[in-house]
Coordinates of C-alpha atoms in Angstrom, one line a residue:
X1138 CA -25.0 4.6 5.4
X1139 CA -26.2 3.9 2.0
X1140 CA -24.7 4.3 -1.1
X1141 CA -26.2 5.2 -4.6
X1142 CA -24.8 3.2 -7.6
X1143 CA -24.1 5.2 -10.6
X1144 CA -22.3 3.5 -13.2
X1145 CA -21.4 -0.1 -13.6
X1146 CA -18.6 -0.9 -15.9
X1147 CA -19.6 -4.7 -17.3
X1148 CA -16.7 -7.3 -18.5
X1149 CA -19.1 -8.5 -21.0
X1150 CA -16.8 -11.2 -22.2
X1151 CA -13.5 -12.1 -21.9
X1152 CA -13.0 -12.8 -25.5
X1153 CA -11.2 -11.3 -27.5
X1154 CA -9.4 -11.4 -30.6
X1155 CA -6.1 -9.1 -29.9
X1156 CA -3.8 -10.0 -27.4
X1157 CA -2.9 -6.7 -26.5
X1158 CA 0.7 -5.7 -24.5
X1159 CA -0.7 -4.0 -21.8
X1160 CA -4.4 -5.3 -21.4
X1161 CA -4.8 -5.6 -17.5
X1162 CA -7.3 -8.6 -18.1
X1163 CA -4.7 -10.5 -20.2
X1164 CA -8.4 -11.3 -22.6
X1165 CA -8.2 -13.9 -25.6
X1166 CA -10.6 -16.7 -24.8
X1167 CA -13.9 -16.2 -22.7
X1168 CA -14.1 -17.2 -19.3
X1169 CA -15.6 -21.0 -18.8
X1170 CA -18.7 -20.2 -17.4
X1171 CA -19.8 -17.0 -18.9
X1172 CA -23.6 -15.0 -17.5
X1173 CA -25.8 -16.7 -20.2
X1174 CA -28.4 -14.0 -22.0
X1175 CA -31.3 -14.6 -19.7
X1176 CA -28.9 -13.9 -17.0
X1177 CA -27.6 -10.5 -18.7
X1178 CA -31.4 -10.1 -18.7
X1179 CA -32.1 -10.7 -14.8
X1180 CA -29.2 -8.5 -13.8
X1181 CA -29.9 -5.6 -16.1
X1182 CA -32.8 -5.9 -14.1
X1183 CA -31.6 -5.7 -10.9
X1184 CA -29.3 -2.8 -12.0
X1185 CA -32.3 -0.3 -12.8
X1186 CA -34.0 -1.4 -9.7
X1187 CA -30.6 -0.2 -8.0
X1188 CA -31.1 3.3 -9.9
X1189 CA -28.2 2.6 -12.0
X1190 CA -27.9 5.1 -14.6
X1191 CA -24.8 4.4 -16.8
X1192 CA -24.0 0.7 -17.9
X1193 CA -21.1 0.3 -20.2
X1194 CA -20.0 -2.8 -21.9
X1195 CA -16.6 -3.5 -22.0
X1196 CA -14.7 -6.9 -22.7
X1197 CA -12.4 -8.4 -24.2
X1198 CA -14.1 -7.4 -26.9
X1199 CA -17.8 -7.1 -26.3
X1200 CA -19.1 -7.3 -29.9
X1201 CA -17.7 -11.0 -29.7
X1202 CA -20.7 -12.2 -27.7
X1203 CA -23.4 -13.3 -29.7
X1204 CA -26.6 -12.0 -27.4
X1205 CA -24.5 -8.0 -27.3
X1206 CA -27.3 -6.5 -29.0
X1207 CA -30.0 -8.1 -27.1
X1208 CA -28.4 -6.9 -24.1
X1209 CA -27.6 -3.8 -24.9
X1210 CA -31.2 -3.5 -25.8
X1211 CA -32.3 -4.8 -22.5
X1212 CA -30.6 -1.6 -20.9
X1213 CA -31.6 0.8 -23.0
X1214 CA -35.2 -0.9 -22.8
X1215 CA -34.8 -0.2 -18.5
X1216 CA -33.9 3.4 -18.8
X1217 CA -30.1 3.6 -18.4
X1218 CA -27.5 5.2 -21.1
X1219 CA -25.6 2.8 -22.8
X1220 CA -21.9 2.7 -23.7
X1221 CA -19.2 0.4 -25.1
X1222 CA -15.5 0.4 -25.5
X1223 CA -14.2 -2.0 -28.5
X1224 CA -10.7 -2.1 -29.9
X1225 CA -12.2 -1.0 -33.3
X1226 CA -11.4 -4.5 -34.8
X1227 CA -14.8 -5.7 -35.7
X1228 CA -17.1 -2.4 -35.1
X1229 CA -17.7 -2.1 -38.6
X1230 CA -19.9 -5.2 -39.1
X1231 CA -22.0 -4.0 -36.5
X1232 CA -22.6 0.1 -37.1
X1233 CA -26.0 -0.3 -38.6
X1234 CA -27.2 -2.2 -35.3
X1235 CA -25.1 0.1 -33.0
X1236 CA -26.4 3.1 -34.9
X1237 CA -30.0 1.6 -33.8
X1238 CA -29.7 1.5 -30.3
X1239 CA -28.1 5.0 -30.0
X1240 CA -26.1 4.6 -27.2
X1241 CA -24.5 7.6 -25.1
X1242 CA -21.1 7.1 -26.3
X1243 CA -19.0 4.6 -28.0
X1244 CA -14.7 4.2 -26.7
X1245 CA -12.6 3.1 -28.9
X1246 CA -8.6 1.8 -28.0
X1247 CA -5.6 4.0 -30.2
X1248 CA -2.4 4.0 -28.5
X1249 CA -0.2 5.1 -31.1
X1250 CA 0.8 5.9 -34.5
X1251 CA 0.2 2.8 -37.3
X1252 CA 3.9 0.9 -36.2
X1253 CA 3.1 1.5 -31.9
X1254 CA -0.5 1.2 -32.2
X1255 CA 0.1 -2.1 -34.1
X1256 CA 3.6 -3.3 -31.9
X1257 CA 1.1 -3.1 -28.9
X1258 CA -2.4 -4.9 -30.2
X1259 CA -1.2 -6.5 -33.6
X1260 CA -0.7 -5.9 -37.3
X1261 CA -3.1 -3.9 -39.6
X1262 CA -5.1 -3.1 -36.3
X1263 CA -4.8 0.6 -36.3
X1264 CA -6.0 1.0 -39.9
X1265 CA -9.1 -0.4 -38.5
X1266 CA -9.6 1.3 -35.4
X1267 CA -9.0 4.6 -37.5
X1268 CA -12.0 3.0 -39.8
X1269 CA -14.2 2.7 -36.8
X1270 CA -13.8 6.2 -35.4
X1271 CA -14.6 7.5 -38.9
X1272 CA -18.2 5.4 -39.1
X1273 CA -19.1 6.6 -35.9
X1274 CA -18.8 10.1 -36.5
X1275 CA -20.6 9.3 -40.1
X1276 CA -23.3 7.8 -37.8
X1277 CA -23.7 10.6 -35.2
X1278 CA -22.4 8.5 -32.4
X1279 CA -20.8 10.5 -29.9
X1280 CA -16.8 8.6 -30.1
X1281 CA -14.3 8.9 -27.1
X1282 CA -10.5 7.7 -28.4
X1283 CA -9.1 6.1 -25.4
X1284 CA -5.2 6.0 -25.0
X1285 CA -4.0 4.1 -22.7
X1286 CA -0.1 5.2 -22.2
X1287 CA 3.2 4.2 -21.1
X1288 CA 6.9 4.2 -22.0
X1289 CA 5.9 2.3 -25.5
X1290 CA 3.9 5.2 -26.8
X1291 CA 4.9 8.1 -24.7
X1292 CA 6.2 10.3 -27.4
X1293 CA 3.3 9.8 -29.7
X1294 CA 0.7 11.3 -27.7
X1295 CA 1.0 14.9 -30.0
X1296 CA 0.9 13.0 -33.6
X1297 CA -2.1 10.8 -32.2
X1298 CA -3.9 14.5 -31.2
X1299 CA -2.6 15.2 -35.3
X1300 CA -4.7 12.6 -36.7
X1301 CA -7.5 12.5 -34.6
X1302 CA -8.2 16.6 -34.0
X1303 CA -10.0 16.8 -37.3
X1304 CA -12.7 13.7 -36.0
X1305 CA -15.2 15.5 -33.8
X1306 CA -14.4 12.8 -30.9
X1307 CA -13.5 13.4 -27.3
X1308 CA -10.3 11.9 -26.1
X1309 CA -9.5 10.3 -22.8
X1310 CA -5.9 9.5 -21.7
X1311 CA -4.7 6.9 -19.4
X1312 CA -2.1 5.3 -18.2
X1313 CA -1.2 1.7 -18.1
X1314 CA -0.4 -0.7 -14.8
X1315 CA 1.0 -3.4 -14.3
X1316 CA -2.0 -6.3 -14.6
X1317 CA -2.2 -8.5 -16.5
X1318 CA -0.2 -8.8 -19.7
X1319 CA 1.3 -5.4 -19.1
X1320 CA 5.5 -5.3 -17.5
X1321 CA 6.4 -2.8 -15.3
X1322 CA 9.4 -1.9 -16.8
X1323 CA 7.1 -0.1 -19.3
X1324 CA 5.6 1.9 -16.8
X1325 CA 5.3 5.7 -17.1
X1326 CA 8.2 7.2 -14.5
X1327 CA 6.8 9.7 -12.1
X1328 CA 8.6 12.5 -14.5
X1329 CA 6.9 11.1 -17.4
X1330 CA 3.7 10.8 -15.9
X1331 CA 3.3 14.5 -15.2
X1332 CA 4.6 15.6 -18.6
X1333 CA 1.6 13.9 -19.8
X1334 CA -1.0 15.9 -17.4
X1335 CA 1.1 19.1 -18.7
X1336 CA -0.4 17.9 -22.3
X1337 CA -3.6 16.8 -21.0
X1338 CA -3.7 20.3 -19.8
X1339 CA -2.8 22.2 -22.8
X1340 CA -5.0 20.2 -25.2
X1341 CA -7.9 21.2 -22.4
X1342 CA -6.9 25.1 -22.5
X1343 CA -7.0 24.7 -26.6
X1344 CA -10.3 22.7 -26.6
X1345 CA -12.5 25.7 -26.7
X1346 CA -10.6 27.3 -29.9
X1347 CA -10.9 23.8 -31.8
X1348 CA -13.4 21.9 -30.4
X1349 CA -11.2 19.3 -29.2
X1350 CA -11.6 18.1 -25.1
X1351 CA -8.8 16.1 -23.6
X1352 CA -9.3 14.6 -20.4
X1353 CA -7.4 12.2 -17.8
X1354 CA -9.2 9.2 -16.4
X1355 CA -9.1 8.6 -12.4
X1356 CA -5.9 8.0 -12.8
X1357 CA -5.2 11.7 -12.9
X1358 CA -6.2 14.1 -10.6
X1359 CA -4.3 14.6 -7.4
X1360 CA -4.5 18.2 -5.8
X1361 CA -1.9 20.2 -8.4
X1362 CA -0.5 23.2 -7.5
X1363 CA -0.1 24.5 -11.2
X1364 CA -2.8 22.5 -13.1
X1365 CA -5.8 23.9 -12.2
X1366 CA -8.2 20.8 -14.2
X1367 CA -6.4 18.1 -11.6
X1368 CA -6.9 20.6 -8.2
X1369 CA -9.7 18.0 -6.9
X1370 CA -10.1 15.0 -6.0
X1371 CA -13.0 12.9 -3.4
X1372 CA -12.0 9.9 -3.6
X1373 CA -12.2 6.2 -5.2
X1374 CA -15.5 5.6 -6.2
X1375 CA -15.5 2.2 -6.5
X1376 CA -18.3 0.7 -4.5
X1377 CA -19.4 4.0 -3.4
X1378 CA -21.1 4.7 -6.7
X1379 CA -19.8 2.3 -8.6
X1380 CA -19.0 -1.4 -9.7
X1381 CA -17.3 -3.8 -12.0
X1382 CA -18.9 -6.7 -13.7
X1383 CA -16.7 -9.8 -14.4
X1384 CA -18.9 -11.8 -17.4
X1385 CA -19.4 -15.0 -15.2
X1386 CA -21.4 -12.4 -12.2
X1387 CA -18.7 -11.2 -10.3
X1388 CA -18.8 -8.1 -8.6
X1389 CA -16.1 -6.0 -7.8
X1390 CA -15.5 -2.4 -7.0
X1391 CA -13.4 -1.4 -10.4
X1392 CA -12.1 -3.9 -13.1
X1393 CA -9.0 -1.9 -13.5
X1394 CA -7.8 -2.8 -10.1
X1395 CA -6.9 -6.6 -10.9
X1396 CA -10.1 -7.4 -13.2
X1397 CA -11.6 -10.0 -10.5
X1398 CA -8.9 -9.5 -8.0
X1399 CA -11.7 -8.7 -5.0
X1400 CA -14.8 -10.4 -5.9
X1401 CA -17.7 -8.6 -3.4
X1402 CA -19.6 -11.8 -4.5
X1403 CA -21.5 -13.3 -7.4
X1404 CA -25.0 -12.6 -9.2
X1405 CA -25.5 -16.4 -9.6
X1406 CA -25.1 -16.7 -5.8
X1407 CA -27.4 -13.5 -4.7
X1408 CA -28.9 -10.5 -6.1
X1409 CA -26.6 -7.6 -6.7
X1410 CA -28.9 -6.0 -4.3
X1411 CA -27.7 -7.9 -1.7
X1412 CA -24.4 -7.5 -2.9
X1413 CA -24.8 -3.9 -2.8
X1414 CA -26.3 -3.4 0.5
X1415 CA -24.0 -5.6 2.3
X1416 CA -22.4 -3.2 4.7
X1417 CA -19.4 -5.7 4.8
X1418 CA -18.5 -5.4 1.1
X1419 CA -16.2 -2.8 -0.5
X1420 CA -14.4 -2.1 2.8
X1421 CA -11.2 -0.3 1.8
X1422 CA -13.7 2.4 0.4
X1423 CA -16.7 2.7 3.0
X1424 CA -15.0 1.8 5.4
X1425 CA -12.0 4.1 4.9
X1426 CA -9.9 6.0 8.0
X1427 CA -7.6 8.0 8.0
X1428 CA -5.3 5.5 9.5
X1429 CA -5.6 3.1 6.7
X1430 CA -3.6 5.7 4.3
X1431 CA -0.3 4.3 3.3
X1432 CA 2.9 5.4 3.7
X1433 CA 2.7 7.7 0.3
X1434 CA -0.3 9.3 1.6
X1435 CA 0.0 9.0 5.6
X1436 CA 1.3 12.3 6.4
X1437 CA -0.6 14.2 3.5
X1438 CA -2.7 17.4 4.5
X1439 CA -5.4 16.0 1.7
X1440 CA -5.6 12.1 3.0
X1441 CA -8.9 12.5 4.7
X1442 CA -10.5 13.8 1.6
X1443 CA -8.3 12.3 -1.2
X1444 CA -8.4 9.1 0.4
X1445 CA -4.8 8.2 -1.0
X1446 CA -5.9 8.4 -5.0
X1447 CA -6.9 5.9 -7.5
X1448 CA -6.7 2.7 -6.1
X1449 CA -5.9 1.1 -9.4
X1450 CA -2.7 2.8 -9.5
X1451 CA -2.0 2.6 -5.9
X1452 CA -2.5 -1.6 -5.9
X1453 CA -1.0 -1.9 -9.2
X1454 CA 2.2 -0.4 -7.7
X1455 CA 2.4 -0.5 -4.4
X1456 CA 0.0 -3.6 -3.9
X1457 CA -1.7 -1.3 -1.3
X1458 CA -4.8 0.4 -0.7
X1459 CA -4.8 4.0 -0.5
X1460 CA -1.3 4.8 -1.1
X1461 CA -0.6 6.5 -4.5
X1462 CA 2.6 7.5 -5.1
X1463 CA 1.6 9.4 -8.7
X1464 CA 0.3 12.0 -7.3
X1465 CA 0.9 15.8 -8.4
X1466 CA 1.0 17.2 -4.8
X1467 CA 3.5 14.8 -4.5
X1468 CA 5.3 15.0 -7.0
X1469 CA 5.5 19.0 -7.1
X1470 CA 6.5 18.6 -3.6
X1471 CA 9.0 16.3 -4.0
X1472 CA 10.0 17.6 -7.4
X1473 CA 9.6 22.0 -7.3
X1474 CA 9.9 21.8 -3.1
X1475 CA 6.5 23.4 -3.7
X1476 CA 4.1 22.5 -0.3

């Protein structure tokens, strides 16, 4: 069978200059041995040959590599959209040359109000994520406020939609796992975890009257009985339609399931077509049974299609495969005895 990539999400550097609570990557300095620029050259190459369509760069924090412009040329140059997520740090002393290479859409990180946001990536940091959000939208670029939640910032999820309603960006929620820097103490309890789709879901039933969309990342979107925006769900994509880039050539299926936890192989070592194409690599996804569900999932009248949830969530806390215990079937089940 073959598969299509999509989108690849690229660690462009490890570097970074926060040393945020829950970053899965636990980022600071750059990896030893980072893709030099002619190599970011040679495998946007070999991504547009692959029909890629959406390359995002991602760090750390990508705007810390010298050669991010050239790059993110390079892709646009081949056809594909380009995005970025930054922590909002340094953005500003690069909007005129962002503004230039019009990319799809630009993430930035806001976990909280001014005290959380700052507790979790360090002082004065959210005045200047708030700063970048408001030259984008001066700019035209098309902003989406990531959020990435857990027991820390729980209860500021409706003053962060206070602040940010008025700024004409989209807003994605997600939650964090334990990787990295990140405890699991902190961890969102299953109780807590649905209380946020409930919000997700009434920011998304108010988006049409104010213009403001609210969505969950993959790690939403299990089957609900009550919320009709998290009804469906195919599957893991990663290495079905899409990859992870580590910034010395790894490949992997998803970052967020342990940054370069399973390594499919390297672009210094052979072509990311090869890597691709190899019907050996990305097993746990294309090469998924039934039988490989885990004990959450096992007995579930959706595990065939579902294929046990978000397998960032389900390695993070069960160090399984296919096994995702936050899951609103699940949880209504066990919760409202509602099958």
């Amino acid at each position: 069978m073959s598969y299509q990539l999509s989108s690849a999400i690229w660690e462009f550097t490890l570097a970074c200059n926060l040393r945020c609570s829950h970053c899965g990557s636990s980022a600071g300095e750059a990896r030893l041995n980072e893709l030099r620029t002619q190599e970011c050259f040679k495998l946007c190459e070999e991504l547009a040959e692959l029909g890629c369509d959406n390359v995002c760069l991602m760090g750390g924090e990508p705007f810390l590599k010298k050669d991010w412009f050239s790059v993110a040329q390079c892709i646009k140059n081949l056809g594909m959209n380009l995005s970025f997520v930054s922590n909002g740090t340094i953005l500003d002393k690069y909007i005129d040359k962002l503004s230039e290479l019009k990319p799809k859409v630009v993430g930035v990180s806001l976990d909280g109000m001014e005290s959380t946001h700052d507790k979790i990536r360090g002082k004065d940091v959210f005045k200047k994520a708030i700063n970048s959000i408001n030259l984008l939208k001066d700019k035209g670029i098309e902003t989406t406020i990531i959020t990435t939640v857990s027991r820390i910032n729980f209860n500021d999820l409706p003053k962060i939609k206070k602040i940010i309603s008025k700024k004409g960006a989209n807003w994605q929620i997600q939650i964090a796992m334990p990787f990295g820097n990140f405890s699991r103490k902190y961890m969102l309890s299953k109780e807590e975890f649905y209380a946020v789709a409930l919000f997700i879901t009434s920011e998304r039933a108010k988006a049409s009257f104010d213009d403001f969309p609210a969505v969950g990342a993959h790690c939403f979107g299990y089957h609900s009985k009550f919320l009709p925006i998290f009804s469906n769900w195919t599957g893991c994509t990663a290495g079905i339609s899409s990859i992870g880039i580590t910034s010395d050539g790894g490949i992997v299926g998803c970052l967020a399931m342990g940054n370069d936890k399973f390594i499919e192989g390297n672009v210094r070592e052979k072509s990311l077509k090869e890597i691709w194409q190899n019907p050996n690599n990305f097993a746990y996804n294309r090469k998924f049974d039934k039988e490989n569900l885990g004990p959450n999932c096992k007995d579930c009248k959706y595990g065939s299609s579902c294929k046990g949830g978000c397998n960032s969530v389900s390695c993070g806390i069960t160090n399984k495969f296919h096994n995702n215990p936050y899951c609103f079937y699940k949880i209504e089940g066990e919760r409202i005895k509602i099958k």
